[in-house]
Structure formats: structure tokens, C-alpha cells
Amino acid sequence: MADGVFGVEVVTPEQSLVAGGAKSVVLETSEGGLTVLDGHTALVGDVAPCEVKVEQPDGTTLRLAVHGGFLEVDTSPGAAEGFAEGDGPLPGLSTKVTVLTGVAELAQEIDVPRAERAREVATQRVAELSSGRGSGADQPAGSDAPDVALQEAEAALSRAELRLSVASSHE
């Protein structure tokens, strides 16, 4: 592998979406934007819902919609030893980035019509709850249910918009 290449893996509970070498990984944390390059300082942190960009050794960029999670940058000696890429292990690499997330999608695998429908439904729900129409008069006095419902609708809207943004950057 060329200089400046390190191991990277993006993992969900169902599968490993990305596993191999990278020149850079760009993502968002709760503290702001982060770019990881070979030799980065060891780090454990959060990943905010964002587009994650993985620049591969051949110069192509993988784009993923990641809906939050955690990041580990491991710089211990041989951290990426034995880490398999399509053509075998990455010998001698000492930087490995792991992104653990509950939900992530490669840009080319995002179902755009479904994400558009989800955005429409979430937009309507946010509008209803914001205007008080969907606040649920059957809720007990002092209940936080309308606030929770609004937060859930806003989160669904954010997820749909992230999917659409990442899918459009892939085209």
C-alpha cells in the first residue's frame, strides 16, 4: 500500500459497509468537522448524523449517510495488521479508523423515491405538531408527548434530508 494509506471500517449491526484502505475519512462530530489522515492522534468520539466521505487509495471517494454513532482512531503499532482489503492484508499499517453506527447507507444504495416520501410525511407531521393540530388533546395535562412527537418528526425529517443530500452528491 502507498504511503498515507490507513485502514478504515464502517460497521452497522447488520454488516461491514466499508472495509479496506483509505487516504482520508471526513465526517462530523458533536464538536465539529473532522478529517482523519494516516498517523492521526488516537481518538474515541461521537459521530453526528452526517455524510461520511472515505477517500480510497485510488482517489475515488465513497460517500455514506451515517445517522450517528461512534468513531475510534487506533494508532497502536500494527493496528491495521491483518485488516483485509480486496487484495489482502494491509501490512505494517499502524492507523485504523472504525466508525460504529446503528444505521448507515452507501450513497449509491439510497432509495431516493422512498427518502422523498419520508421527507414529505415528516414535513407534514412537523407542520401539524408545530401548529398544535397534532398535539393530541387526549394527552394528560403536563405531558411531554407533543414535544417528544415533534422531536421524533424533526429527527425523521433530518434523516430523510441527509439521505437525499448524500444520494444527490453521488449522482
Short mmCIF file of C-alpha atoms in Angstrom, two decimals:
data_model
loop_
_atom_site.label_atom_id
_atom_site.label_comp_id
_atom_site.label_asym_id
_atom_site.label_seq_id
_atom_site.Cartn_x
_atom_site.Cartn_y
_atom_site.Cartn_z
CA MET A 1 0.00 0.00 0.00
CA ALA A 2 1.11 3.53 -0.68
CA ASP A 3 2.29 5.95 1.98
CA GLY A 4 -0.51 7.85 3.67
CA VAL A 5 -2.92 4.91 3.48
CA PHE A 6 -4.55 3.54 6.62
CA GLY A 7 -7.24 1.02 7.46
CA VAL A 8 -10.89 2.05 7.67
CA GLU A 9 -14.08 0.21 8.52
CA VAL A 10 -17.67 1.42 8.74
CA VAL A 11 -19.78 -1.08 10.67
CA THR A 12 -23.51 -1.37 11.36
CA PRO A 13 -25.17 -4.13 13.42
CA GLU A 14 -26.04 -5.88 10.15
CA GLN A 15 -22.81 -5.58 8.16
CA SER A 16 -19.45 -4.03 7.47
CA LEU A 17 -20.25 -1.44 4.78
CA VAL A 18 -16.68 -0.33 4.16
CA ALA A 19 -13.51 -2.27 4.92
CA GLY A 20 -10.14 -1.53 3.38
CA GLY A 21 -7.62 1.19 2.84
CA ALA A 22 -8.20 4.95 2.79
CA LYS A 23 -6.28 8.16 2.31
CA SER A 24 -8.75 10.20 4.37
CA VAL A 25 -12.02 9.99 6.26
CA VAL A 26 -14.13 13.15 6.62
CA LEU A 27 -17.09 13.31 8.99
CA GLU A 28 -18.88 15.44 11.60
CA THR A 29 -18.71 15.08 15.37
CA SER A 30 -20.61 16.99 18.04
CA GLU A 31 -17.51 19.20 18.26
CA GLY A 32 -17.43 19.98 14.51
CA GLY A 33 -15.88 18.65 11.32
CA LEU A 34 -13.08 16.07 11.48
CA THR A 35 -10.66 14.82 8.83
CA VAL A 36 -8.62 11.75 9.70
CA LEU A 37 -5.37 11.10 7.84
CA ASP A 38 -2.69 8.46 8.33
CA GLY A 39 -0.90 8.99 11.63
CA HIS A 40 -3.81 10.87 13.23
CA THR A 41 -3.80 11.08 17.01
CA ALA A 42 -5.60 8.24 18.77
CA LEU A 43 -9.20 9.23 19.39
CA VAL A 44 -12.55 7.92 20.56
CA GLY A 45 -15.54 10.16 19.95
CA ASP A 46 -19.05 10.54 18.64
CA VAL A 47 -20.21 10.83 15.06
CA ALA A 48 -23.06 13.24 14.40
CA PRO A 49 -25.58 12.40 11.67
CA CYS A 50 -23.69 13.40 8.54
CA GLU A 51 -22.23 12.48 5.19
CA VAL A 52 -19.06 10.46 5.70
CA LYS A 53 -16.51 10.64 2.88
CA VAL A 54 -13.87 7.94 2.56
CA GLU A 55 -11.15 8.75 0.01
CA GLN A 56 -9.82 5.44 -1.22
CA PRO A 57 -6.19 4.80 -2.25
CA ASP A 58 -7.14 5.01 -5.96
CA GLY A 59 -8.54 8.53 -5.44
CA THR A 60 -12.23 7.63 -5.64
CA THR A 61 -14.47 8.76 -2.79
CA LEU A 62 -17.08 6.59 -1.08
CA ARG A 63 -19.97 8.60 0.36
CA LEU A 64 -22.21 7.33 3.11
CA ALA A 65 -25.20 8.66 5.01
CA VAL A 66 -24.37 7.90 8.65
CA HIS A 67 -27.10 8.52 11.19
CA GLY A 68 -24.88 8.99 14.23
CA GLY A 69 -22.55 6.67 16.07
CA PHE A 70 -19.02 6.44 17.36
CA LEU A 71 -15.51 6.74 15.97
CA GLU A 72 -12.26 5.15 17.05
CA VAL A 73 -8.87 6.06 15.64
CA ASP A 74 -6.46 3.35 16.75
CA THR A 75 -2.76 4.18 16.34
CA SER A 76 -1.24 1.32 18.27
CA PRO A 77 1.60 -0.46 16.45
CA GLY A 78 0.15 -2.75 13.79
CA ALA A 79 -3.43 -1.56 14.42
CA ALA A 80 -4.37 -2.38 10.83
CA GLU A 81 -2.24 -5.54 10.56
CA GLY A 82 -4.26 -8.32 9.02
CA PHE A 83 -7.09 -5.94 8.21
CA ALA A 84 -8.35 -7.36 4.92
CA GLU A 85 -8.91 -5.37 1.77
CA GLY A 86 -9.90 -6.86 -1.56
CA ASP A 87 -6.31 -7.88 -2.31
CA GLY A 88 -5.22 -8.98 1.14
CA PRO A 89 -3.98 -7.62 4.46
CA LEU A 90 -2.55 -4.15 4.96
CA PRO A 91 0.91 -4.99 6.32
CA GLY A 92 2.67 -2.54 8.58
CA LEU A 93 -0.14 0.00 8.83
CA SER A 94 -0.47 1.47 12.29
CA THR A 95 -3.61 3.61 11.89
CA LYS A 96 -7.09 2.15 11.72
CA VAL A 97 -10.35 4.12 11.76
CA THR A 98 -13.53 2.37 12.85
CA VAL A 99 -16.95 4.01 12.61
CA LEU A 100 -19.66 2.18 14.55
CA THR A 101 -23.19 3.24 13.65
CA GLY A 102 -26.70 1.91 14.05
CA VAL A 103 -27.70 2.99 10.54
CA ALA A 104 -25.57 3.85 7.52
CA GLU A 105 -26.12 3.68 3.77
CA LEU A 106 -23.77 3.92 0.82
CA ALA A 107 -24.83 6.79 -1.46
CA GLN A 108 -25.48 4.52 -4.42
CA GLU A 109 -27.75 2.27 -2.32
CA ILE A 110 -30.09 5.01 -1.06
CA ASP A 111 -33.66 4.57 -2.26
CA VAL A 112 -34.32 8.16 -3.38
CA PRO A 113 -38.10 7.84 -4.00
CA ARG A 114 -38.53 6.30 -0.54
CA ALA A 115 -36.44 9.07 1.06
CA GLU A 116 -38.52 11.70 -0.77
CA ARG A 117 -41.74 10.14 0.53
CA ALA A 118 -40.29 10.01 4.06
CA ARG A 119 -39.35 13.69 3.79
CA GLU A 120 -42.88 14.62 2.68
CA VAL A 121 -44.51 12.67 5.53
CA ALA A 122 -42.09 14.09 8.11
CA THR A 123 -42.54 17.65 6.80
CA GLN A 124 -46.32 17.32 7.14
CA ARG A 125 -46.01 15.84 10.62
CA VAL A 126 -43.67 18.63 11.79
CA ALA A 127 -46.09 21.24 10.41
CA GLU A 128 -49.06 19.60 12.17
CA LEU A 129 -47.26 19.33 15.50
CA SER A 130 -45.80 22.84 15.27
CA SER A 131 -49.22 24.36 14.66
CA GLY A 132 -50.74 22.41 17.54
CA ARG A 133 -53.13 20.38 15.35
CA GLY A 134 -51.36 17.10 16.08
CA SER A 135 -50.68 17.85 19.72
CA GLY A 136 -53.10 15.19 20.94
CA ALA A 137 -55.85 16.66 23.11
CA ASP A 138 -56.16 13.23 24.73
CA GLN A 139 -52.73 13.63 26.34
CA PRO A 140 -52.69 14.20 30.12
CA ALA A 141 -52.06 17.74 31.33
CA GLY A 142 -48.36 18.46 31.63
CA SER A 143 -47.46 15.58 29.33
CA ASP A 144 -44.33 15.93 27.22
CA ALA A 145 -45.82 13.70 24.49
CA PRO A 146 -46.37 16.52 21.96
CA ASP A 147 -42.79 17.71 22.43
CA VAL A 148 -41.48 14.16 22.03
CA ALA A 149 -43.62 13.62 18.93
CA LEU A 150 -42.32 16.87 17.42
CA GLN A 151 -38.71 15.88 18.18
CA GLU A 152 -39.27 12.47 16.57
CA ALA A 153 -40.83 14.07 13.48
CA GLU A 154 -37.95 16.54 13.21
CA ALA A 155 -35.45 13.68 13.54
CA ALA A 156 -37.24 11.74 10.77
CA LEU A 157 -37.13 14.84 8.59
CA SER A 158 -33.38 15.25 9.25
CA ARG A 159 -32.72 11.60 8.36
CA ALA A 160 -34.64 11.88 5.10
CA GLU A 161 -32.85 15.12 4.18
CA LEU A 162 -29.45 13.57 4.94
CA ARG A 163 -30.23 10.58 2.72
CA LEU A 164 -31.33 12.83 -0.12
CA SER A 165 -28.29 15.09 0.25
CA VAL A 166 -25.86 12.16 0.18
CA ALA A 167 -27.68 10.49 -2.73
CA SER A 168 -27.59 13.71 -4.78
CA SER A 169 -23.85 14.18 -4.14
CA HIS A 170 -23.28 10.72 -5.63
CA GLU A 171 -25.01 11.45 -8.95
#
